[in-house]
Coordinates of C-alpha atoms and ligand atoms in Angstrom, one line a residue:
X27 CA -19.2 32.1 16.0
X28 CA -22.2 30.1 14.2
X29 CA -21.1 26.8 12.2
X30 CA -21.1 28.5 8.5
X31 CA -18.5 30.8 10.3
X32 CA -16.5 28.0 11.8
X33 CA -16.6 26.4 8.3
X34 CA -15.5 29.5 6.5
X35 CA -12.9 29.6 8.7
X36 CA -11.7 25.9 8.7
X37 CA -11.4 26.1 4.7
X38 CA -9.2 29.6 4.7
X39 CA -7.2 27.1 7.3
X40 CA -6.8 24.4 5.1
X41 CA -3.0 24.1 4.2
X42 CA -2.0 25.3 7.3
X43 CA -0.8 22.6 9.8
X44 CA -2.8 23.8 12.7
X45 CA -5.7 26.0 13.4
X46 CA -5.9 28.1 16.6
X47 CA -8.3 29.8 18.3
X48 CA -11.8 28.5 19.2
X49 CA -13.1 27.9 16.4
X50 CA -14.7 24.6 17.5
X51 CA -18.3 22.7 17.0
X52 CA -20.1 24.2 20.1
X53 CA -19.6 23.1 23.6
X54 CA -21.9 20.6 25.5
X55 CA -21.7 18.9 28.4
X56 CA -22.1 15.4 29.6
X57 CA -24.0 15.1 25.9
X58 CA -23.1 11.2 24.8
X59 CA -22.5 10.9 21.2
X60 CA -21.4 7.9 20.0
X61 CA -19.4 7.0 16.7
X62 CA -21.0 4.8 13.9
X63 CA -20.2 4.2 10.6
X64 CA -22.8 6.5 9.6
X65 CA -21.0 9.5 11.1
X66 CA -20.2 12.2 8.5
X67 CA -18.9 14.5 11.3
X68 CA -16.9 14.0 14.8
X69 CA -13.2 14.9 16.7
X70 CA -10.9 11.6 17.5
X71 CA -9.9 13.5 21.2
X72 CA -6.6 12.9 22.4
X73 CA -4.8 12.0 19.3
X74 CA -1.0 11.5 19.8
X75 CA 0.9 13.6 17.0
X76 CA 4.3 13.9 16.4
X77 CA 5.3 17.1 16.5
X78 CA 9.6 17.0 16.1
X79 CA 12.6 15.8 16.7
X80 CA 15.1 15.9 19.5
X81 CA 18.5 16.0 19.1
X82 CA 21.7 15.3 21.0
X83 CA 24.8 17.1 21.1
X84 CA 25.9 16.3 18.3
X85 CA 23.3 16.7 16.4
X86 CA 21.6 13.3 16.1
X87 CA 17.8 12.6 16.3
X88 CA 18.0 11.2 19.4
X89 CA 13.9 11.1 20.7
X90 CA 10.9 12.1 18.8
X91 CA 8.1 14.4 21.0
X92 CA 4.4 13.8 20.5
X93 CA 1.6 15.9 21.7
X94 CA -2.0 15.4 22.5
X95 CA -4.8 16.5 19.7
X96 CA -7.7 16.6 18.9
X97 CA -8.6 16.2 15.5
X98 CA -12.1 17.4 13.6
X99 CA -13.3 15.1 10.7
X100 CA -16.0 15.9 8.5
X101 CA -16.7 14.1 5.0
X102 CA -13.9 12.3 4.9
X103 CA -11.5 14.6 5.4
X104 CA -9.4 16.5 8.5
X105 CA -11.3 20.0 8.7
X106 CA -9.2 21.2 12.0
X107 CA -6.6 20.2 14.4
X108 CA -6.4 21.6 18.1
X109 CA -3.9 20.6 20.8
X110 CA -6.2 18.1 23.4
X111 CA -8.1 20.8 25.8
X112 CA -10.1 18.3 27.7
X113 CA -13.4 19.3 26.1
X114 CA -16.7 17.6 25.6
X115 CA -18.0 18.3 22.0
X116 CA -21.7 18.3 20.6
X117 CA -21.0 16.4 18.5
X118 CA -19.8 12.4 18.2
X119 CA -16.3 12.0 19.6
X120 CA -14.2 8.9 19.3
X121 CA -11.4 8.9 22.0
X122 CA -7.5 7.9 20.8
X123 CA -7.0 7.8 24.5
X124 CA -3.5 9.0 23.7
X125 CA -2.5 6.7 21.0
X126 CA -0.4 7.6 18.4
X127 CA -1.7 8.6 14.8
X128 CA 0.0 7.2 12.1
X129 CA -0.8 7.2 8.1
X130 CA -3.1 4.5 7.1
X131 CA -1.4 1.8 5.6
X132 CA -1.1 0.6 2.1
X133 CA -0.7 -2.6 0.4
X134 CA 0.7 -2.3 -3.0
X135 CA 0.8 -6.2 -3.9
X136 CA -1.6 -8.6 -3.0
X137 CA -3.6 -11.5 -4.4
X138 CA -6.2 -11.9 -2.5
X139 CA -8.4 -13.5 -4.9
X140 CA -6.7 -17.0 -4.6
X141 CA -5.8 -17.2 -1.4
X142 CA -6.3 -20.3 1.0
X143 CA -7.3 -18.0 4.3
X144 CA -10.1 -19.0 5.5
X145 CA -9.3 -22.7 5.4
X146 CA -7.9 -24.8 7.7
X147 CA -3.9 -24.2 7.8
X148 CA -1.9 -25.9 5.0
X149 CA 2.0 -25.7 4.0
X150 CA 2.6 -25.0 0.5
X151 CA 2.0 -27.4 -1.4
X152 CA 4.4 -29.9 -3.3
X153 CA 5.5 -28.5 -6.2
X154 CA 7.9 -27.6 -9.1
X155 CA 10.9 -25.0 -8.7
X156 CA 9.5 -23.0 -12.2
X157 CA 7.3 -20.4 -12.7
X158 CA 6.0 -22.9 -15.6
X159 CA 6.0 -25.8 -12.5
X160 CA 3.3 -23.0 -10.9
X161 CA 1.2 -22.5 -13.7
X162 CA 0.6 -26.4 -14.3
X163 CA -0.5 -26.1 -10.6
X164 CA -2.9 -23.4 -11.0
X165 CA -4.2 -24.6 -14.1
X166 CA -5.2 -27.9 -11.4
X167 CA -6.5 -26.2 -8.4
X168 CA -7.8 -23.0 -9.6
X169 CA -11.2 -24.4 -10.6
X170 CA -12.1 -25.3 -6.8
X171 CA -10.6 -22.0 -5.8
X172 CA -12.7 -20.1 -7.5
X173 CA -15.5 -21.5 -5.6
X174 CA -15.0 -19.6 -2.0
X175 CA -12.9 -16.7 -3.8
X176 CA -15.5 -13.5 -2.8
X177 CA -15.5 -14.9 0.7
X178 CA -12.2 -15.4 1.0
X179 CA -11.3 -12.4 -0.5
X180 CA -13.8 -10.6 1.9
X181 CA -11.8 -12.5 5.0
X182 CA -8.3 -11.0 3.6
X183 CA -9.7 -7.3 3.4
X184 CA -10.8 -8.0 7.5
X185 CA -7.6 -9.4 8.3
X186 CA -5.8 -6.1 6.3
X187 CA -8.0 -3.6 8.2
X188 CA -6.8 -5.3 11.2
X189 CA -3.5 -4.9 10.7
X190 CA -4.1 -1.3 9.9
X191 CA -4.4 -1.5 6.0
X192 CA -6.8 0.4 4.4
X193 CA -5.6 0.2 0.5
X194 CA -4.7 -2.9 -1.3
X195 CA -3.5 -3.1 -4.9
X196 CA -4.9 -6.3 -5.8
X197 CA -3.4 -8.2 -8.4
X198 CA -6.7 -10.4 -10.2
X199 CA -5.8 -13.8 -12.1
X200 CA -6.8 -13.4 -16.2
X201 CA -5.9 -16.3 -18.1
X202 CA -7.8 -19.0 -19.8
X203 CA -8.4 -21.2 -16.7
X204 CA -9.8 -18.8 -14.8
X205 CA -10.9 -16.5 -17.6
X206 CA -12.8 -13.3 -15.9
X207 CA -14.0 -15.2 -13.1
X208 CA -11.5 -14.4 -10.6
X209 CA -11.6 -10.8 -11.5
X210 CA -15.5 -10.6 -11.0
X211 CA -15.2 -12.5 -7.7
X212 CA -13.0 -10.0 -6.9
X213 CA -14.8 -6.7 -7.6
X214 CA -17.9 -7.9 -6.1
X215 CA -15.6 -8.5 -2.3
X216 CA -14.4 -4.9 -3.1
X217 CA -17.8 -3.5 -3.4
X218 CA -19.2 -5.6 -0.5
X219 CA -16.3 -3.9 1.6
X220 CA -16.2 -1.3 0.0
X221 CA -16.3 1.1 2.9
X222 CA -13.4 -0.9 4.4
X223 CA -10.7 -0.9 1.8
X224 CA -9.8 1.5 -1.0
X225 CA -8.6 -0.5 -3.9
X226 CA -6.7 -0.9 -7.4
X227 CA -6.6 -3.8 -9.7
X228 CA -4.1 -5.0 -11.6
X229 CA -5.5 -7.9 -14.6
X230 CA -2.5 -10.0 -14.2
X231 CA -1.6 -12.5 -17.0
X232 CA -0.5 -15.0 -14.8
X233 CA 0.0 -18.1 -16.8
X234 CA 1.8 -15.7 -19.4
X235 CA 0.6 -13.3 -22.1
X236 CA 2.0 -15.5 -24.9
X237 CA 2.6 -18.7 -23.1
X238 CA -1.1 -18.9 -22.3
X239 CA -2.9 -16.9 -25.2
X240 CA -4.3 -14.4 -22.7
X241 CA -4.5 -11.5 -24.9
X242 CA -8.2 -11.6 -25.7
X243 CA -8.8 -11.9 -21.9
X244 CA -6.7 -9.2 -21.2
X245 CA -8.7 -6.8 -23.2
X246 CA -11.7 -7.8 -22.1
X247 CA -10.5 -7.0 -18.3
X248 CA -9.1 -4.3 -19.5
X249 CA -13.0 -2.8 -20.3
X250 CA -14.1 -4.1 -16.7
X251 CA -12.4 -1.1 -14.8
X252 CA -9.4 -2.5 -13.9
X253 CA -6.6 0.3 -13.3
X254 CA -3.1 -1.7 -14.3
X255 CA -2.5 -4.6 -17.1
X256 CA -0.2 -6.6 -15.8
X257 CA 2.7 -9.1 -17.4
X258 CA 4.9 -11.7 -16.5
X259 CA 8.4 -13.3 -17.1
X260 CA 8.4 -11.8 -20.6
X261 CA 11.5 -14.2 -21.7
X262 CA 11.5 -17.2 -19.3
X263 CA 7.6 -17.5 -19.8
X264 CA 6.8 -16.1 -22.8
X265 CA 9.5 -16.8 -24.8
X266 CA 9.5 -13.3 -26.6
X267 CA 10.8 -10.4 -24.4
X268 CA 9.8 -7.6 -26.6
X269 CA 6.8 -9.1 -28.3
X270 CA 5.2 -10.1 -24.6
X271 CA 6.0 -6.8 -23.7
X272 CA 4.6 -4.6 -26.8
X273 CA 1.6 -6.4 -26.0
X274 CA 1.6 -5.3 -22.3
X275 CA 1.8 -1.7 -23.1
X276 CA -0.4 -1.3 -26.1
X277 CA -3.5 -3.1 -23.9
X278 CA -2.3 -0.7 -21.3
X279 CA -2.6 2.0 -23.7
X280 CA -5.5 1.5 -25.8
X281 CA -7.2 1.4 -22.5
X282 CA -5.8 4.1 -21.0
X283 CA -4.2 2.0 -18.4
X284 CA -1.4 2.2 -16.5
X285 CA 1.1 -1.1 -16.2
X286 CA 2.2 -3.6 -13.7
X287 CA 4.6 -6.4 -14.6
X288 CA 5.3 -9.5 -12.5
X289 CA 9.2 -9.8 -13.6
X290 CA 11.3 -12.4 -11.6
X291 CA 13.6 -12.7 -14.0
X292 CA 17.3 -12.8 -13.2
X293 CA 19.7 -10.2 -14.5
X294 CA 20.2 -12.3 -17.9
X295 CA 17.3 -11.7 -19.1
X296 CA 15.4 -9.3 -16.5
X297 CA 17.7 -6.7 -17.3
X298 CA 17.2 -6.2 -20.7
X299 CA 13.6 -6.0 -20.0
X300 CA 13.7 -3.5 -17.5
X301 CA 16.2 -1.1 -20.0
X302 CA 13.7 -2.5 -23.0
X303 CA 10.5 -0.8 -20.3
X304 CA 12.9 2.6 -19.9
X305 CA 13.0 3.2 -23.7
X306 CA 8.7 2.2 -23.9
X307 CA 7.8 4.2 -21.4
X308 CA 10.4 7.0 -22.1
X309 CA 8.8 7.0 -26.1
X310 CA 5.4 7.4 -24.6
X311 CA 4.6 9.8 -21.7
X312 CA 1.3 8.6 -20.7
X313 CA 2.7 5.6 -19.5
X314 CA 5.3 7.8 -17.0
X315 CA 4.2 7.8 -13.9
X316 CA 1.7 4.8 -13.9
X317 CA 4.3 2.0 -14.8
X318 CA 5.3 -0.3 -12.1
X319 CA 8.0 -2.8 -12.1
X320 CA 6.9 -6.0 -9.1
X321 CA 9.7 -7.5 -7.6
X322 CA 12.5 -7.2 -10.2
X323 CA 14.5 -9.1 -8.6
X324 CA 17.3 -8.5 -11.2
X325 CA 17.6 -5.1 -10.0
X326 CA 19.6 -7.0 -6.7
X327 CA 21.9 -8.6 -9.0
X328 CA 23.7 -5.5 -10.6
X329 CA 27.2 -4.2 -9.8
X330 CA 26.7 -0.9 -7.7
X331 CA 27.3 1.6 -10.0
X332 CA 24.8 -0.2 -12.3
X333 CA 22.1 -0.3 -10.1
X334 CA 23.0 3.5 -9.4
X335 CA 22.2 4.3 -13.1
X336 CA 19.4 2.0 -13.7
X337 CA 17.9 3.5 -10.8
X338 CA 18.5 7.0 -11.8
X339 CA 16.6 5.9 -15.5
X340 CA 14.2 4.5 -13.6
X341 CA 13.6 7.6 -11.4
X342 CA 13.3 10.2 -14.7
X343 CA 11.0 7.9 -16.3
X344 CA 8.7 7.7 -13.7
X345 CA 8.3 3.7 -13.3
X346 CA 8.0 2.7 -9.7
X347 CA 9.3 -0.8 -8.3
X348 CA 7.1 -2.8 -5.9
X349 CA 9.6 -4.6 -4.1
X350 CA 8.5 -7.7 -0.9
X351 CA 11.3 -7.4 0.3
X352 CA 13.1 -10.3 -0.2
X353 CA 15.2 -12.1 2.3
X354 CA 18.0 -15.0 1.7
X355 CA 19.0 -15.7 -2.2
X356 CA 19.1 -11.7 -2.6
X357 CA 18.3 -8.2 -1.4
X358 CA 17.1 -5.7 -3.4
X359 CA 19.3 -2.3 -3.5
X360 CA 16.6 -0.2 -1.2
X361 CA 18.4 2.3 -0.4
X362 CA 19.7 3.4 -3.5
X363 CA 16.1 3.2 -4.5
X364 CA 15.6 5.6 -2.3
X365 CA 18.6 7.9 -3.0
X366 CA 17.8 7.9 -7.0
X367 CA 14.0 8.8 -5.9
X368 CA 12.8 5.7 -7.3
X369 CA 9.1 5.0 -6.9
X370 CA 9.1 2.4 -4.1
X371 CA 6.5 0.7 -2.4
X372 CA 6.1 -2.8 -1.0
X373 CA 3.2 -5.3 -0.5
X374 CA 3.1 -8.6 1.2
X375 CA 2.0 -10.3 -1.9
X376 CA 0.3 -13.5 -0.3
X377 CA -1.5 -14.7 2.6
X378 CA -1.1 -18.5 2.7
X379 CA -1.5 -19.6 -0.7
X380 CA 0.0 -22.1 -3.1
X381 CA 2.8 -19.5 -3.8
X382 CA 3.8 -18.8 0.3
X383 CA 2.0 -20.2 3.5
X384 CA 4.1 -16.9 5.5
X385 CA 1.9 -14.0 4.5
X386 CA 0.4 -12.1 7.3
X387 CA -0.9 -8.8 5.6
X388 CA 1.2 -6.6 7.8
X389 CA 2.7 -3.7 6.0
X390 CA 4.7 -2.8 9.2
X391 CA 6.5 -6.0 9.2
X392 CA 7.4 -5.1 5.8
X393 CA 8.8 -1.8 7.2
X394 CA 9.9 -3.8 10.2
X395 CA 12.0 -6.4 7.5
X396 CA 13.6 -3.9 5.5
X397 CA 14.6 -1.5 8.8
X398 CA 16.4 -5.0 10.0
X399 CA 17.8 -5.8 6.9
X400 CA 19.2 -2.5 5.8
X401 CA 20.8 -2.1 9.6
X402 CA 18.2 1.4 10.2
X403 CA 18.2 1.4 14.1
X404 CA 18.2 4.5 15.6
X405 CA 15.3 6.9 16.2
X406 CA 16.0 9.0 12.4
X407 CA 16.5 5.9 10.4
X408 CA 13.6 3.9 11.9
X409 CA 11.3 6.6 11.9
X410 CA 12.0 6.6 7.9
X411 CA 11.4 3.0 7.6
X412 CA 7.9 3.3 8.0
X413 CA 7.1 5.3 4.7
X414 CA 7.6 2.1 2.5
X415 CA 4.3 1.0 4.2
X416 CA 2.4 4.6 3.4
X417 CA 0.4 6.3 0.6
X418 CA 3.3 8.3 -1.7
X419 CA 6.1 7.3 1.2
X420 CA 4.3 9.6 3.8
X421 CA 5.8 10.3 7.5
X422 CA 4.4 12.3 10.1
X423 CA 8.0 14.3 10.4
X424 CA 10.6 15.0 7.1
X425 CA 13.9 14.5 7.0
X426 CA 14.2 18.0 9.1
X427 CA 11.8 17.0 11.5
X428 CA 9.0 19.4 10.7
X429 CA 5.5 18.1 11.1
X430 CA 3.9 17.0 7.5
X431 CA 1.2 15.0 8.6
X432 CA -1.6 15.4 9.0
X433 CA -2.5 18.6 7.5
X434 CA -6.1 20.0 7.3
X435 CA -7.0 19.3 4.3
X436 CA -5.5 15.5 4.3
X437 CA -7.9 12.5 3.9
X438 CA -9.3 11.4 7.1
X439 CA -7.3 7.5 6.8
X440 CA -5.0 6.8 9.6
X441 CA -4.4 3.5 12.1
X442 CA -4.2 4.0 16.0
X443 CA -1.3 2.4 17.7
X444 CA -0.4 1.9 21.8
X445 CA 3.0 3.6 20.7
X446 CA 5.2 6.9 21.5
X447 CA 6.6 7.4 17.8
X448 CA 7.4 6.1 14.3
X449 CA 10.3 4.4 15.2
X450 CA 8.9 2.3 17.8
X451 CA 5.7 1.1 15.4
X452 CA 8.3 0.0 13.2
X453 CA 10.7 -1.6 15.8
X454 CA 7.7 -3.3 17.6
X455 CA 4.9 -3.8 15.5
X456 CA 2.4 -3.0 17.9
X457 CA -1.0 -4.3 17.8
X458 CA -3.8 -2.2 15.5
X459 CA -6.5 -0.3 17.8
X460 CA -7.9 1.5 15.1
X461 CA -8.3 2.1 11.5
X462 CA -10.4 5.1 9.9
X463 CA -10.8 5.2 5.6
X464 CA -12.2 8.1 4.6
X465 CA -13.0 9.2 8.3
X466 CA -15.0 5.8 8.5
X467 CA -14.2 3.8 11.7
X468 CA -13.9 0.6 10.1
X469 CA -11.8 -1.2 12.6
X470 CA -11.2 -1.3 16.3
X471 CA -10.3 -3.4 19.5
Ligands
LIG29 ZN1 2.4 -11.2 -7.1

């Protein structure tokens, strides 16, 4: 078979899970091909894949068994996956030695464009119990921030690919301290790295909308190909719950941009702004779908049978929640974000900054908290866990244990692990080998 053939058949393939047969790049030996980031084609040999579950006698997932693969990249994309034969191709290989293939991770909340990594350690900082007591803060040491942001930014995406992450929604600082500053500094780290991390930005109003006039900026962002316009605290910040968020959607909306509100709120007020978001977004459709909710936090301080309907609204309008996970003063009802088919992702929202000096950028410790704080311990449940850390809640196995992922066809962006399944990545946290974006190497130990 000559290579148009093998292509030809690859693409009638594509869809299928596996292709068989021998339809493979032609056979060399002892022919030394290494990987660079230049490579457009090559196989990752002996690939760990899980391939189903095993159950007990009563019917439990008990184990989860993995096979050997091989798996044939080309632009980006999987183009064929063979069970590991043991053969030397002619073209560049990069062996998984038998490490296990799992989705690339995905950080849906992150500011990494004022972040203190990079520096010398330092706690947080002294400072007021408000969101108001933050923004008098920022409004101080924003100015020298801005210095070393790129860099610094730059350092963050290294330390994300290291930890497996190879998409970041980053939320940029507009408001009048900063003005577009941070935002530029931002966009030019992404474009330095911009084989490393894929990447969304969200212009986020941090010192408030309202509170800090940043409506001007905001549409001025909102023309330097941002994706999201963010909010914040519509009540206890701005002072005007429907008129902060009006504002929020129609920028969002005479850009053609989707939305992505900071709301800490408590259920006082934070609940009437998330059933004041329902009726918005439910009035206009091309906000469904592309209208996130961070943190919410007074989504964890409903009755049950509230959350259950909030979440169900939620769900049929198509706004997603971006949850960290909070541990301590409250938890936020997971699962039944999860039952109702909520939208939910997570992010780890800071690495040592002025608002946390805990962030690590390590989405399986996200997947790691929320399997120990919602008690998932066994195989099924902590194989689940994972998909809060993975592009549209993707797992190598469903719910039935049939193989999903990867599929020829998929983007070629998944992270090496020294692990047998799912449920141990998420258990242990192992360390990162390897991350590919795109079917770029762009990480490996
Ligand atoms: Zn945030």
């Amino acid at each position: 078979m000559n290579r148009k053939e093998f292509l030809h058949l690859t693409t009638a393939g594509a869809g299928g899970l596996f292709l068989t047969g021998t339809a493979w790049a032609e056979e060399k030996q002892n022919e030394i091909h290494p990987l660079t980031t230049e490579t457009q084609e090559f196989v990752v040999i002996n690939a760990r894949l899980e391939e189903r579950f095993l159950y007990n006698d009563l019917g439990q997932v008990k184990a989860t068994q993995t096979g050997l693969y091989d798996i044939h990249i080309q632009a980006g994309k999987i183009i064929a996956i063979h069970a590991a034969q043991g053969k030397t191709y002619a073209i560049a290989v990069f062996d998984a030695g038998g490490k296990l293939v799992l989705p690339g991770l995905r950080d849906m909340h992150i500011h990494i464009d004022k972040t203190f990594y990079g520096e010398s350690w330092q706690a947080e900082p002294l400072r007021g119990k408000t969101v108001k007591d933050m923004i008098d803060l920022e409004r101080r040491i924003l100015p020298e921030l801005l210095v070393h942001s790129t860099e610094k930014a730059e350092q963050a995406i290294d330390l994300m690919n290291s930890k497996g992450t190879y998409f970041a929604r980053c939320q940029t600082n507009i408001e009048p301290t900063s003005g577009l500053k941070s935002l530029e500094h931002l966009q030019k780290a992404l474009a330095n790295k911009k084989d490393s991390i894929q990447s969304e930005i969200v212009a986020f109003p941090q010192h408030g909308i309202l509170y800090s006039d940043s409506v001007g900026l905001l549409r001025e962002a909102a023309q330097m190909g941002v994706d999201y316009i963010g909010g914040l605290d519509p009540t206890t910040v701005d002072g005007d719950m429907k008129k902060s968020l009006d504002v929020m959607f129609q920028i969002a909306s005479d850009y053609n941009k989707g939305v992505d509100i900071h709301l800490h709120e408590g259920r006082a007020t934070g609940l009437p702004a998330i059933e004041y978001m329902i009726e918005k977004v439910k009035e206009n459709k091309t906000l469904q779908g592309k209208t996130f909710i961070s943190h919410g936090f007074a989504l964890g301080q409903l009755e049950s049978k509230e959350t259950e309907a909030i979440c169900a609204q939620l769900a049929e309008v198509g706004i997603g929640v971006i949850s960290t996970v909070p541990i301590g003063k409250l938890n936020m009802p997971i699962p039944t974000f999860y039952k109702q088919k909520v939208k939910l992702m997570t992010g780890t929202d800071s690495i040592i900054d002025h608002w946390s000096p805990f962030g690590s950028c390590d989405m399986l410790e996200k997947a790691k908290l929320t399997a120990e704080l919602y008690g998932w311990r066994d195989e099924f449940t902590l194989s689940r866990a994972l998909r809060i850390a993975t592009k549209d809640q993707c797992l190598p196995l469903d719910e039935e244990g049939k193989q999903v992922w990867p599929l020829v066809g998929d983007e070629a962006s998944f992270v090496l692990v020294e692990a047998s399944c799912s449920a141990e990545v998420v258990a242990r946290t192992p360390q990162r080998k390897a991350l590919f974006n795109r079917g770029k190497l762009i990480y490996s130990v």
